[in-house]
Coordinates of C-alpha atoms and ligand atoms in Angstrom, one line a residue:
M1 CA 98.2 -1.2 57.5
T2 CA 95.2 0.2 56.6
A3 CA 92.1 -2.2 54.2
L4 CA 93.0 0.1 51.3
S5 CA 96.9 -0.9 51.5
I6 CA 96.2 -4.2 51.9
I7 CA 93.5 -4.1 49.1
Q8 CA 96.5 -2.6 47.2
D9 CA 99.1 -5.2 48.1
A10 CA 96.4 -7.8 46.8
V11 CA 96.1 -6.4 43.4
L12 CA 99.9 -5.4 43.0
H13 CA 100.4 -9.3 43.8
E14 CA 97.7 -10.5 41.4
A15 CA 98.8 -8.5 38.7
N16 CA 102.8 -9.7 39.4
V17 CA 101.2 -13.3 39.3
F18 CA 99.6 -12.5 35.9
I19 CA 102.5 -10.9 34.4
F20 CA 104.8 -13.7 35.8
S21 CA 102.7 -16.0 34.3
L22 CA 102.5 -14.5 30.7
L23 CA 106.1 -13.7 30.6
A24 CA 107.2 -17.2 32.0
P25 CA 106.6 -19.4 29.2
V26 CA 107.5 -16.9 26.5
A27 CA 111.2 -16.9 28.3
V28 CA 111.3 -20.3 28.5
L29 CA 110.4 -20.3 24.7
V30 CA 113.2 -18.0 23.9
V31 CA 115.8 -19.9 25.8
Y32 CA 114.5 -22.8 24.2
L33 CA 114.6 -21.1 20.8
L34 CA 118.1 -19.8 21.6
R35 CA 119.3 -23.0 22.9
N36 CA 118.3 -24.5 19.5
E37 CA 120.0 -22.4 17.3
L38 CA 123.2 -23.4 19.2
I39 CA 122.4 -27.0 18.6
R40 CA 121.7 -26.1 14.6
Y41 CA 124.9 -23.8 14.5
Q42 CA 127.0 -26.8 15.8
S43 CA 125.4 -29.3 14.0
R44 CA 126.6 -27.6 10.5
I45 CA 129.6 -29.7 8.8
K46 CA 132.7 -27.7 9.2
H47 CA 134.8 -26.7 5.4
L48 CA 131.8 -27.9 3.3
P49 CA 129.7 -24.8 1.7
G50 CA 126.2 -24.8 1.7
P51 CA 123.7 -22.0 2.0
T52 CA 122.5 -20.5 5.1
G53 CA 119.1 -20.5 6.0
W54 CA 116.4 -18.8 8.2
P55 CA 116.3 -19.5 12.3
I56 CA 114.5 -22.6 13.4
V57 CA 113.6 -24.0 9.7
G58 CA 116.9 -23.4 8.1
N59 CA 116.7 -24.3 4.1
L60 CA 113.5 -26.1 4.6
F61 CA 110.9 -23.3 2.9
Q62 CA 113.3 -21.4 0.9
K63 CA 111.9 -21.9 -2.7
R64 CA 108.6 -22.9 -2.2
N65 CA 107.3 -22.6 -5.4
Q66 CA 109.7 -25.2 -7.4
V67 CA 110.7 -29.1 -6.2
P68 CA 113.8 -29.1 -3.6
A69 CA 116.0 -31.3 -6.2
E70 CA 115.8 -28.0 -8.6
T71 CA 116.8 -25.8 -5.8
Y72 CA 119.4 -28.1 -5.0
R73 CA 120.5 -28.2 -8.7
Q74 CA 120.7 -24.5 -8.8
W75 CA 122.4 -24.0 -5.8
A76 CA 125.0 -26.4 -6.8
A77 CA 125.9 -24.2 -9.3
K78 CA 127.0 -21.6 -6.6
Y79 CA 128.1 -24.0 -3.9
G80 CA 129.4 -27.2 -5.9
P81 CA 128.4 -30.4 -6.6
V82 CA 128.6 -31.4 -2.6
F83 CA 127.4 -29.2 0.0
Q84 CA 124.8 -29.1 3.2
I85 CA 121.8 -27.7 4.2
Q86 CA 119.8 -27.6 6.9
L87 CA 116.1 -29.2 7.4
G88 CA 115.3 -27.3 10.8
N89 CA 117.2 -29.4 13.2
T90 CA 118.8 -32.2 10.7
T91 CA 122.1 -31.5 8.3
A92 CA 121.9 -33.0 5.2
V93 CA 124.6 -33.4 2.3
V94 CA 123.2 -32.9 -1.1
V95 CA 125.0 -34.8 -3.7
N96 CA 124.2 -33.1 -7.3
S97 CA 126.8 -34.0 -10.1
V98 CA 127.3 -37.6 -11.9
E99 CA 131.0 -37.4 -10.7
A100 CA 130.3 -36.9 -7.3
A101 CA 127.8 -39.5 -7.3
K102 CA 130.1 -41.9 -8.7
K103 CA 133.2 -40.9 -6.8
L104 CA 131.2 -41.1 -3.2
F105 CA 128.4 -43.9 -3.6
I106 CA 130.5 -46.4 -5.8
G107 CA 134.1 -45.5 -5.1
E108 CA 133.2 -45.0 -1.0
R109 CA 130.2 -46.9 -0.7
H110 CA 130.8 -48.7 2.5
A111 CA 130.9 -45.2 4.2
W112 CA 127.5 -44.0 2.2
N113 CA 125.6 -47.6 2.5
S114 CA 123.2 -46.6 5.1
R115 CA 119.6 -45.0 5.5
P116 CA 118.5 -42.6 8.0
T117 CA 115.5 -42.8 10.7
F118 CA 112.8 -40.3 10.9
Y119 CA 110.8 -39.4 13.2
V120 CA 107.8 -39.9 11.9
F121 CA 108.5 -42.9 9.9
H122 CA 110.7 -45.0 12.3
K123 CA 108.7 -43.7 15.9
K124 CA 105.5 -44.2 15.1
V125 CA 104.6 -45.9 11.6
S126 CA 107.4 -48.8 11.3
K127 CA 108.3 -49.0 15.1
T128 CA 109.2 -52.7 14.7
V129 CA 109.3 -53.9 11.4
T130 CA 111.1 -51.2 8.4
S131 CA 111.4 -52.0 4.7
I132 CA 114.5 -52.7 3.1
G133 CA 114.5 -49.3 1.8
T134 CA 113.7 -47.2 5.3
S135 CA 116.4 -49.7 7.2
P136 CA 119.9 -48.4 8.2
W137 CA 122.8 -50.7 6.9
D138 CA 123.4 -53.7 9.0
D139 CA 123.4 -57.2 9.0
S140 CA 119.7 -57.5 9.1
C141 CA 119.4 -55.5 6.2
K142 CA 122.2 -56.7 4.2
R143 CA 120.5 -60.1 5.5
R144 CA 116.9 -59.1 3.4
R145 CA 118.5 -57.2 0.8
K146 CA 120.3 -60.3 -0.6
L147 CA 117.4 -62.3 0.0
A148 CA 115.2 -59.8 -2.3
A149 CA 117.8 -59.1 -4.6
G150 CA 118.1 -63.2 -5.5
A151 CA 114.6 -63.1 -6.0
L152 CA 114.8 -60.3 -8.6
N153 CA 118.0 -61.1 -10.3
R154 CA 118.0 -61.5 -14.6
P155 CA 117.2 -65.2 -14.5
R156 CA 114.2 -64.7 -12.0
V157 CA 112.9 -61.8 -13.6
E158 CA 113.2 -63.6 -17.0
S159 CA 110.7 -66.1 -15.5
Y160 CA 107.8 -63.6 -14.6
S161 CA 107.6 -62.5 -18.0
P162 CA 104.2 -64.8 -18.5
I163 CA 103.0 -62.1 -15.5
L164 CA 104.2 -59.2 -17.3
N165 CA 102.3 -60.3 -20.6
L166 CA 99.0 -61.2 -18.3
E167 CA 98.9 -57.7 -16.6
S168 CA 100.0 -56.0 -19.6
R169 CA 97.2 -57.0 -21.5
E170 CA 94.8 -56.7 -18.4
F171 CA 95.9 -53.1 -18.8
L172 CA 94.9 -52.9 -22.7
R173 CA 91.3 -54.5 -21.2
D174 CA 91.2 -51.6 -18.7
I175 CA 91.7 -49.2 -21.1
Y176 CA 89.7 -50.3 -23.6
L177 CA 86.5 -50.9 -21.6
A178 CA 86.8 -47.3 -20.4
S179 CA 87.0 -46.0 -23.3
E180 CA 84.1 -47.8 -25.0
G181 CA 81.6 -45.4 -26.2
I182 CA 83.3 -42.4 -25.6
E183 CA 84.5 -39.9 -27.7
G184 CA 86.9 -38.0 -26.1
A185 CA 89.7 -38.3 -23.1
I186 CA 89.7 -41.0 -20.2
D187 CA 91.2 -40.8 -16.8
F188 CA 93.5 -43.3 -16.9
R189 CA 94.7 -43.4 -13.1
S190 CA 92.5 -46.7 -12.1
P191 CA 93.8 -48.8 -15.2
V192 CA 97.4 -47.5 -14.3
R193 CA 96.7 -48.0 -10.4
H194 CA 95.0 -51.8 -11.5
F195 CA 98.4 -52.9 -13.4
A196 CA 100.7 -51.1 -10.7
L197 CA 98.6 -53.1 -7.9
N198 CA 98.2 -56.2 -9.8
L199 CA 102.3 -56.5 -10.8
S200 CA 103.2 -56.2 -7.1
L201 CA 100.6 -58.4 -5.6
T202 CA 101.3 -60.9 -8.3
L203 CA 104.7 -60.9 -8.1
N204 CA 105.2 -60.9 -4.4
Y205 CA 102.0 -63.4 -3.3
G206 CA 101.2 -64.5 -6.4
T207 CA 97.8 -63.4 -6.0
R208 CA 96.1 -60.3 -8.3
V209 CA 92.9 -58.5 -8.6
S210 CA 90.5 -59.5 -11.7
S211 CA 88.7 -55.8 -12.4
V212 CA 89.5 -52.4 -11.9
K213 CA 85.7 -52.8 -10.2
S214 CA 87.3 -55.2 -7.1
L215 CA 89.8 -52.1 -6.6
S216 CA 86.9 -49.9 -5.0
E217 CA 84.7 -53.4 -4.0
D218 CA 87.0 -55.9 -2.6
P219 CA 87.7 -54.6 1.0
L220 CA 91.0 -56.0 1.4
L221 CA 92.3 -54.1 -1.6
A222 CA 90.9 -50.9 -1.1
E223 CA 92.6 -51.5 2.3
I224 CA 96.2 -51.9 0.5
I225 CA 95.1 -48.8 -1.7
Y226 CA 94.4 -46.9 1.3
V227 CA 97.2 -47.6 3.5
E228 CA 99.8 -47.6 0.6
S229 CA 98.7 -44.1 -0.5
E230 CA 99.0 -43.0 3.2
I231 CA 102.6 -44.9 3.5
S232 CA 103.6 -42.7 1.2
K233 CA 102.5 -39.5 2.8
L234 CA 104.0 -40.4 5.9
R235 CA 107.4 -41.1 4.1
D236 CA 107.3 -37.9 2.2
T237 CA 110.6 -36.3 3.4
S238 CA 109.5 -32.8 2.0
K239 CA 106.6 -32.7 3.7
N240 CA 106.1 -34.0 7.6
Y241 CA 107.9 -31.1 9.3
T242 CA 107.7 -33.0 12.9
N243 CA 111.1 -34.8 11.3
Y244 CA 113.5 -31.4 11.1
I245 CA 111.6 -28.8 13.7
P246 CA 111.3 -31.1 17.2
L247 CA 109.5 -28.0 18.9
L248 CA 106.2 -29.6 16.9
R249 CA 106.2 -32.5 18.5
Y250 CA 105.0 -30.9 21.5
W251 CA 102.7 -29.1 19.1
E252 CA 100.7 -32.3 17.9
P253 CA 99.1 -33.3 21.2
V254 CA 97.8 -30.2 21.8
A255 CA 96.4 -30.2 18.3
G256 CA 95.3 -33.5 19.0
F257 CA 93.5 -32.7 22.2
F258 CA 91.6 -29.5 20.6
R259 CA 91.0 -31.3 17.5
L260 CA 92.4 -29.2 15.5
T261 CA 94.2 -31.7 12.8
A262 CA 92.2 -33.7 10.4
N263 CA 93.7 -36.9 11.2
P264 CA 92.5 -39.1 14.0
K265 CA 94.7 -39.7 17.0
D266 CA 97.6 -41.8 16.6
H267 CA 97.1 -42.1 12.5
A268 CA 100.8 -42.8 11.9
G269 CA 100.8 -46.0 14.3
S270 CA 97.5 -47.3 13.1
I271 CA 98.3 -46.9 9.2
G272 CA 101.7 -48.9 10.1
R273 CA 99.7 -51.4 12.3
R274 CA 97.2 -51.9 9.6
R275 CA 100.0 -52.1 6.9
L276 CA 101.2 -55.1 8.6
E277 CA 97.9 -56.6 8.9
Y278 CA 96.9 -56.7 5.1
N279 CA 100.8 -58.2 5.0
D280 CA 100.4 -60.6 7.4
V281 CA 97.1 -61.8 5.9
L282 CA 98.7 -61.9 2.2
L283 CA 102.3 -64.1 3.3
N284 CA 100.1 -66.5 5.4
R285 CA 97.5 -67.0 2.3
L286 CA 100.9 -67.7 0.4
K287 CA 102.8 -70.0 3.3
D288 CA 99.3 -71.8 3.1
E289 CA 99.5 -72.7 -0.6
V290 CA 103.5 -73.1 -0.4
E291 CA 102.9 -76.1 2.3
R292 CA 100.1 -77.4 -0.3
G293 CA 102.2 -77.2 -3.0
V294 CA 99.4 -75.1 -5.0
D295 CA 101.5 -71.6 -5.1
R296 CA 102.1 -70.0 -8.3
P297 CA 105.9 -68.5 -8.6
C298 CA 106.2 -65.6 -7.1
I299 CA 108.8 -63.4 -5.3
Q300 CA 107.7 -64.3 -1.7
G301 CA 107.4 -67.8 -2.8
A302 CA 110.9 -67.8 -4.1
V303 CA 111.6 -66.0 -0.8
L304 CA 110.2 -68.6 1.0
R305 CA 111.5 -71.6 -0.4
D306 CA 115.1 -70.4 -0.5
P307 CA 116.8 -71.9 2.0
E308 CA 118.5 -68.8 3.5
S309 CA 114.7 -67.6 4.5
A310 CA 114.9 -70.1 7.4
T311 CA 117.7 -67.9 8.7
L312 CA 115.2 -65.1 8.7
T313 CA 113.1 -64.1 11.9
R314 CA 109.4 -63.2 10.6
E315 CA 110.0 -59.4 11.0
E316 CA 112.4 -60.0 8.6
L317 CA 110.3 -61.8 6.1
I318 CA 107.1 -59.2 6.7
S319 CA 110.5 -56.6 6.0
V320 CA 110.7 -58.2 2.5
S321 CA 107.2 -58.0 1.5
L322 CA 106.5 -54.7 2.6
S323 CA 109.7 -53.4 0.3
M324 CA 108.0 -55.5 -2.2
M325 CA 104.9 -53.8 -2.2
A326 CA 106.3 -50.4 -2.0
G327 CA 107.7 -50.3 -5.3
A328 CA 103.4 -49.6 -7.0
D329 CA 104.4 -46.7 -6.1
S330 CA 107.1 -45.5 -8.1
N331 CA 105.5 -47.7 -11.1
Q332 CA 102.4 -45.6 -11.3
P333 CA 103.8 -42.0 -12.1
T334 CA 106.0 -43.3 -14.4
M335 CA 103.3 -45.0 -16.4
A336 CA 101.4 -42.2 -16.5
W337 CA 104.3 -39.7 -17.5
A338 CA 105.0 -42.1 -20.1
I339 CA 100.9 -42.1 -21.3
L340 CA 101.0 -38.1 -21.6
L341 CA 104.4 -38.2 -23.3
L342 CA 103.5 -40.7 -26.1
A343 CA 100.0 -38.8 -26.6
H344 CA 101.9 -35.1 -26.9
R345 CA 104.6 -36.8 -28.9
Q346 CA 103.1 -38.1 -32.2
D347 CA 106.8 -37.8 -33.4
I348 CA 108.2 -40.6 -31.1
Q349 CA 104.8 -42.2 -30.5
E350 CA 105.1 -43.0 -34.9
K351 CA 108.5 -43.9 -34.2
A352 CA 107.9 -46.6 -31.4
Y353 CA 105.1 -47.7 -33.5
N354 CA 107.2 -48.2 -36.6
A355 CA 109.9 -50.1 -34.9
I356 CA 107.5 -52.3 -33.1
K357 CA 106.2 -52.9 -36.7
D358 CA 109.9 -53.3 -38.4
A359 CA 110.7 -56.1 -35.6
S360 CA 107.6 -58.0 -36.4
I361 CA 106.3 -57.9 -33.0
L362 CA 102.4 -57.7 -34.0
D363 CA 102.7 -61.0 -36.1
L364 CA 103.6 -62.5 -32.5
P365 CA 101.3 -63.9 -29.6
S366 CA 101.6 -61.5 -26.7
E367 CA 102.8 -64.5 -24.6
S368 CA 106.3 -63.7 -26.2
Y369 CA 106.0 -59.6 -25.8
A370 CA 108.2 -59.3 -22.6
S371 CA 111.1 -61.7 -23.9
S372 CA 111.2 -59.5 -26.8
K373 CA 113.9 -56.8 -27.6
V374 CA 112.4 -54.0 -29.9
E375 CA 115.8 -51.4 -29.1
Y376 CA 113.5 -48.3 -29.5
I377 CA 111.3 -49.5 -27.0
D378 CA 114.0 -50.4 -24.7
A379 CA 115.4 -46.5 -25.2
L380 CA 111.9 -45.4 -24.8
T381 CA 111.6 -47.4 -21.5
K382 CA 115.1 -45.8 -20.4
E383 CA 114.2 -42.1 -21.6
I384 CA 110.8 -42.1 -19.7
S385 CA 112.6 -43.2 -16.6
R386 CA 115.4 -40.6 -16.4
F387 CA 113.3 -37.6 -18.2
F388 CA 111.1 -37.7 -15.9
V389 CA 112.9 -39.4 -13.0
V390 CA 109.8 -39.8 -10.3
L391 CA 112.1 -40.3 -7.1
K392 CA 114.4 -36.8 -8.0
L393 CA 116.1 -37.2 -4.7
A394 CA 116.1 -41.1 -4.5
L395 CA 115.2 -42.5 -1.2
P396 CA 116.9 -40.7 1.9
K397 CA 120.3 -42.0 2.5
A398 CA 122.5 -42.0 5.2
T399 CA 126.3 -42.1 6.0
Y400 CA 127.4 -45.3 7.7
S401 CA 131.1 -43.8 9.0
D402 CA 132.6 -41.1 8.9
A403 CA 132.8 -39.9 5.0
T404 CA 134.8 -36.9 3.7
W405 CA 134.1 -34.7 0.6
G406 CA 137.4 -32.2 0.2
Q407 CA 138.5 -30.4 3.4
A408 CA 135.2 -32.1 5.0
T409 CA 134.3 -34.7 7.4
I410 CA 130.9 -35.9 7.3
P411 CA 129.8 -37.8 10.4
A412 CA 128.4 -40.8 10.8
N413 CA 124.3 -41.2 10.2
T414 CA 124.4 -37.9 8.5
L415 CA 121.0 -37.3 6.4
V416 CA 122.4 -37.5 2.4
F417 CA 120.5 -36.7 -0.6
L418 CA 121.5 -37.8 -4.2
N419 CA 119.9 -35.5 -6.4
S420 CA 119.2 -38.2 -9.1
W421 CA 117.0 -35.1 -10.7
A422 CA 120.1 -33.4 -11.3
C423 CA 122.4 -36.0 -12.2
T424 CA 120.1 -36.8 -15.6
R425 CA 120.7 -32.7 -16.2
D426 CA 124.1 -33.1 -16.1
T427 CA 125.9 -32.7 -19.1
T428 CA 128.9 -34.5 -18.6
A429 CA 127.0 -37.6 -18.9
F430 CA 124.2 -36.4 -21.2
R431 CA 124.3 -34.7 -24.0
E432 CA 121.6 -31.8 -24.4
P433 CA 119.9 -33.3 -21.1
D434 CA 116.6 -31.3 -21.1
V435 CA 115.8 -32.6 -24.9
F436 CA 113.4 -35.8 -24.4
A437 CA 115.7 -38.2 -26.9
P438 CA 114.8 -41.9 -26.6
E439 CA 118.0 -42.5 -29.3
R440 CA 120.6 -41.9 -26.4
W441 CA 120.3 -45.1 -25.5
L442 CA 120.4 -47.1 -28.9
P443 CA 123.3 -49.2 -28.8
D444 CA 126.6 -47.5 -30.3
A445 CA 125.0 -43.6 -29.3
P446 CA 127.3 -41.5 -27.3
D447 CA 125.3 -41.6 -24.0
A448 CA 124.4 -45.6 -24.7
A449 CA 126.4 -46.6 -21.4
A450 CA 125.6 -43.8 -19.3
H451 CA 124.3 -44.7 -15.7
Q452 CA 120.3 -43.9 -15.6
Y453 CA 119.6 -42.6 -12.6
A454 CA 116.2 -43.1 -12.0
F455 CA 117.1 -46.3 -10.1
G456 CA 119.5 -44.5 -7.7
I457 CA 123.1 -45.5 -7.6
G458 CA 125.5 -48.0 -5.4
G459 CA 125.2 -50.4 -2.5
R460 CA 121.7 -49.2 -1.9
M461 CA 120.3 -48.7 -5.6
C462 CA 116.8 -49.9 -6.5
V463 CA 117.1 -53.8 -6.2
A464 CA 114.0 -54.4 -8.1
S465 CA 115.4 -52.1 -11.5
L466 CA 115.7 -55.0 -13.7
L467 CA 112.2 -55.8 -13.2
A468 CA 110.5 -52.6 -12.6
H469 CA 112.0 -51.7 -16.6
K470 CA 111.4 -55.0 -17.8
A471 CA 107.5 -54.4 -16.9
L472 CA 107.6 -50.9 -18.2
Y473 CA 108.8 -52.3 -21.0
T474 CA 106.5 -54.3 -21.9
V475 CA 103.1 -52.5 -21.0
F476 CA 104.7 -50.0 -23.4
L477 CA 105.2 -52.7 -26.0
H478 CA 101.7 -53.8 -25.8
L479 CA 100.0 -50.5 -25.6
I480 CA 101.8 -48.7 -28.7
A481 CA 101.1 -51.7 -30.8
K482 CA 97.5 -51.9 -30.2
F483 CA 96.4 -48.4 -29.3
Q484 CA 97.2 -44.5 -30.5
I485 CA 96.9 -42.1 -27.9
L486 CA 95.9 -38.5 -28.1
P487 CA 96.1 -36.0 -25.9
A488 CA 93.1 -34.9 -23.7
D489 CA 91.1 -31.9 -25.6
G490 CA 92.6 -28.4 -24.2
E491 CA 95.6 -30.2 -22.6
T492 CA 98.9 -28.3 -23.5
A493 CA 102.3 -29.6 -23.7
E494 CA 102.9 -28.3 -20.1
A495 CA 101.7 -31.4 -19.3
I496 CA 105.0 -33.1 -20.1
D497 CA 107.2 -30.8 -18.4
P498 CA 109.1 -32.8 -15.9
L499 CA 109.0 -29.5 -13.9
A500 CA 105.6 -27.5 -14.8
G501 CA 103.9 -30.6 -15.0
L502 CA 104.2 -31.9 -11.7
K503 CA 101.2 -32.4 -9.2
G504 CA 102.4 -30.6 -6.4
F505 CA 106.0 -30.7 -5.1
T506 CA 105.8 -34.4 -3.5
F507 CA 108.6 -37.2 -3.0
V508 CA 107.3 -39.2 -5.6
G509 CA 106.6 -36.9 -8.9
T510 CA 103.1 -37.6 -9.9
P511 CA 102.3 -35.6 -12.9
R512 CA 99.5 -33.1 -13.1
G513 CA 97.8 -34.2 -16.4
F514 CA 95.8 -37.9 -15.9
R515 CA 93.9 -38.1 -19.0
A516 CA 94.3 -39.2 -22.8
R517 CA 92.3 -40.5 -25.8
F518 CA 92.9 -44.1 -26.7
V519 CA 92.2 -45.2 -30.5
P520 CA 92.4 -48.7 -30.7
R521 CA 94.5 -49.2 -33.8
D522 CA 92.9 -52.3 -35.2
G523 CA 89.0 -51.1 -34.0
E524 CA 86.9 -53.7 -32.9
K525 CA 89.3 -56.4 -33.3
L526 CA 91.3 -55.8 -30.4
K527 CA 88.7 -57.1 -27.9
A528 CA 88.8 -60.5 -30.2
W529 CA 93.1 -60.2 -29.6
L530 CA 92.4 -59.7 -25.9
D531 CA 90.2 -63.2 -25.1
S532 CA 92.3 -64.5 -27.5
P533 CA 96.0 -63.1 -27.6
K534 CA 97.6 -64.8 -30.3
Ligands
HEM601 C1 109.6 -47.6 -11.7 C2 109.7 -48.0 -10.8 C3 110.8 -48.2 -9.3 C4 111.6 -46.8 -9.8 C5 111.9 -45.6 -10.1 C6 112.4 -47.2 -8.3 C7 113.4 -46.4 -8.0 C8 113.9 -46.7 -6.6 C9 115.1 -45.7 -6.2 C10 116.0 -44.2 -6.3 C11 115.2 -46.5 -4.8 C12 117.0 -45.4 -4.1 C13 117.8 -45.8 -4.6 C14 119.5 -45.7 -4.1 O1 119.2 -44.8 -2.8 O2 120.4 -45.4 -4.7 C15 114.7 -47.8 -4.9 C16 115.1 -48.4 -3.9 C17 114.7 -49.8 -3.8 N1 113.9 -50.0 -4.7 FE1 112.8 -49.4 -6.2 N2 112.1 -48.6 -7.9 C18 111.0 -48.7 -8.8 C19 110.4 -50.5 -8.9 C20 110.5 -51.0 -7.7 C21 109.7 -52.4 -7.4 C22 108.9 -52.7 -8.5 C23 110.6 -52.5 -6.2 C24 110.2 -54.3 -5.7 C25 109.4 -55.3 -6.0 C26 111.5 -52.2 -5.5 C27 112.2 -52.2 -5.0 C28 112.9 -51.5 -4.1 C29 113.7 -51.7 -2.7 C30 113.4 -52.6 -1.7 C31 114.6 -50.5 -2.7 C32 115.6 -50.6 -1.5 C33 117.0 -50.8 -1.7 C34 117.9 -50.3 -0.5 O3 117.4 -49.9 0.4 O4 119.0 -51.6 -0.1 N3 111.6 -50.7 -6.7 N4 114.2 -47.6 -5.9

């Protein structure tokens, strides 16, 4: 063998190694993807229609220019009220009509009563403790839900009236102070956040935040706001693609190593831990107050005093706390939509104000507002929740056992979306559903007995729907009684379009608009009333 041929062999060998090291990962990837497509194909539910999606991602990125709930509503016209989609590797069933929702979630409640587990939320954020709304159905979930429901039943909600009145007045004070000396519109997000957070804190732990300022200055509160907003992002089922595309899970450590991601390492895990820590601080504070008999009436206090709570583990008690705090997430956008709606619809605002006047509410002290019943304000509150339905796909549900729809058998633990948005637009339940009409909810009106869908339906419906409705009623009553609300300069009616007015396509539907002008109806007298609300 000559020296030349030895060199040639060596070069050839190096070239082969080089080509192989390039081709091998590509071949592995191709095999992985082919196998993955087979798995995706096999996981489709037989005899259930649904759109075909793209390879790897399925229906995840179809129609990216609108919220998924609206896409599903449109697809229902083609595939029927109940159809399947594929979000990456996850097969999901979407329920889009009032008739189907009632049949499945009420008629066959047992089979449709669970919640799914997600990779991001359950394996990273909440490994040890999950809130009620993110817990699959089992004995523990049943106990926690029963306890929470007991603390939120009608008599208990009635007993929270003084809290609702106080927080509504404080909301007005925040608006008044923010508007002082300002001619035009103000940013109403901080007062809304203050209201929602105070409501959650007072109702849950009997503690509250004294001023908007302390939202940013008090370290514990700043922590709660930050952690809860991150939790909301990590829970978002329309994002967090790692939930659906397992391949992305291999990418995460690589991205972390090369610092290609904005979030610090183990961000999700650390947010989960921080959530438990702040809840622990609040719960321990309350336990101490309960033992000393100086606690204020609150949900966690009621839970702690309930003999059944002794049967709950520490994790279960924390789970109930987490569930209560999560409610603030839905209150805020509902209030924001309401303010914008009132600003742009002076006709409705005037009707609401006249109804308040006719019910002689203006002569009553603020303390009696929450217990009052002004039918038009009650109807307005229901219509705001229906029309803007902030959780358009409710909270993700799952089948508890095998379930059926027509010829199809839907296996246990299948992800299910209740398309509340589509149900609120279902003409079999609502006349002219795209029209904002509080009148539909007035006693004896044709839609008065319709189910509202803003709080979901069935065995996993919002446990706090009575409370949330009453809180919104009380704050709207105070707001309309004391302020005239006008739109921000240059803002068009698009701001109150439930789809076009959305800020992004996140799971919790928040409006893009956040400014309005608030004019006290009684001028300077409002200040005196706020200090002495008789
Ligand atoms: C405007 C305010 C609110 C809206 C629109 C809302 C809406 C919802 C919806 C749509 C669900 C899922 C229902 C389903 O799957 O069928 C839900 C569940 C839940 N909500 Fe609310 N909610 C609000 C306020 C609250 C508040 C203030 C609390 C706590 C004090 C709360 C506690 C819960 C809990 C614990 C669940 C889980 C129930 C379960 O999985 O069994 N919500 N809520």
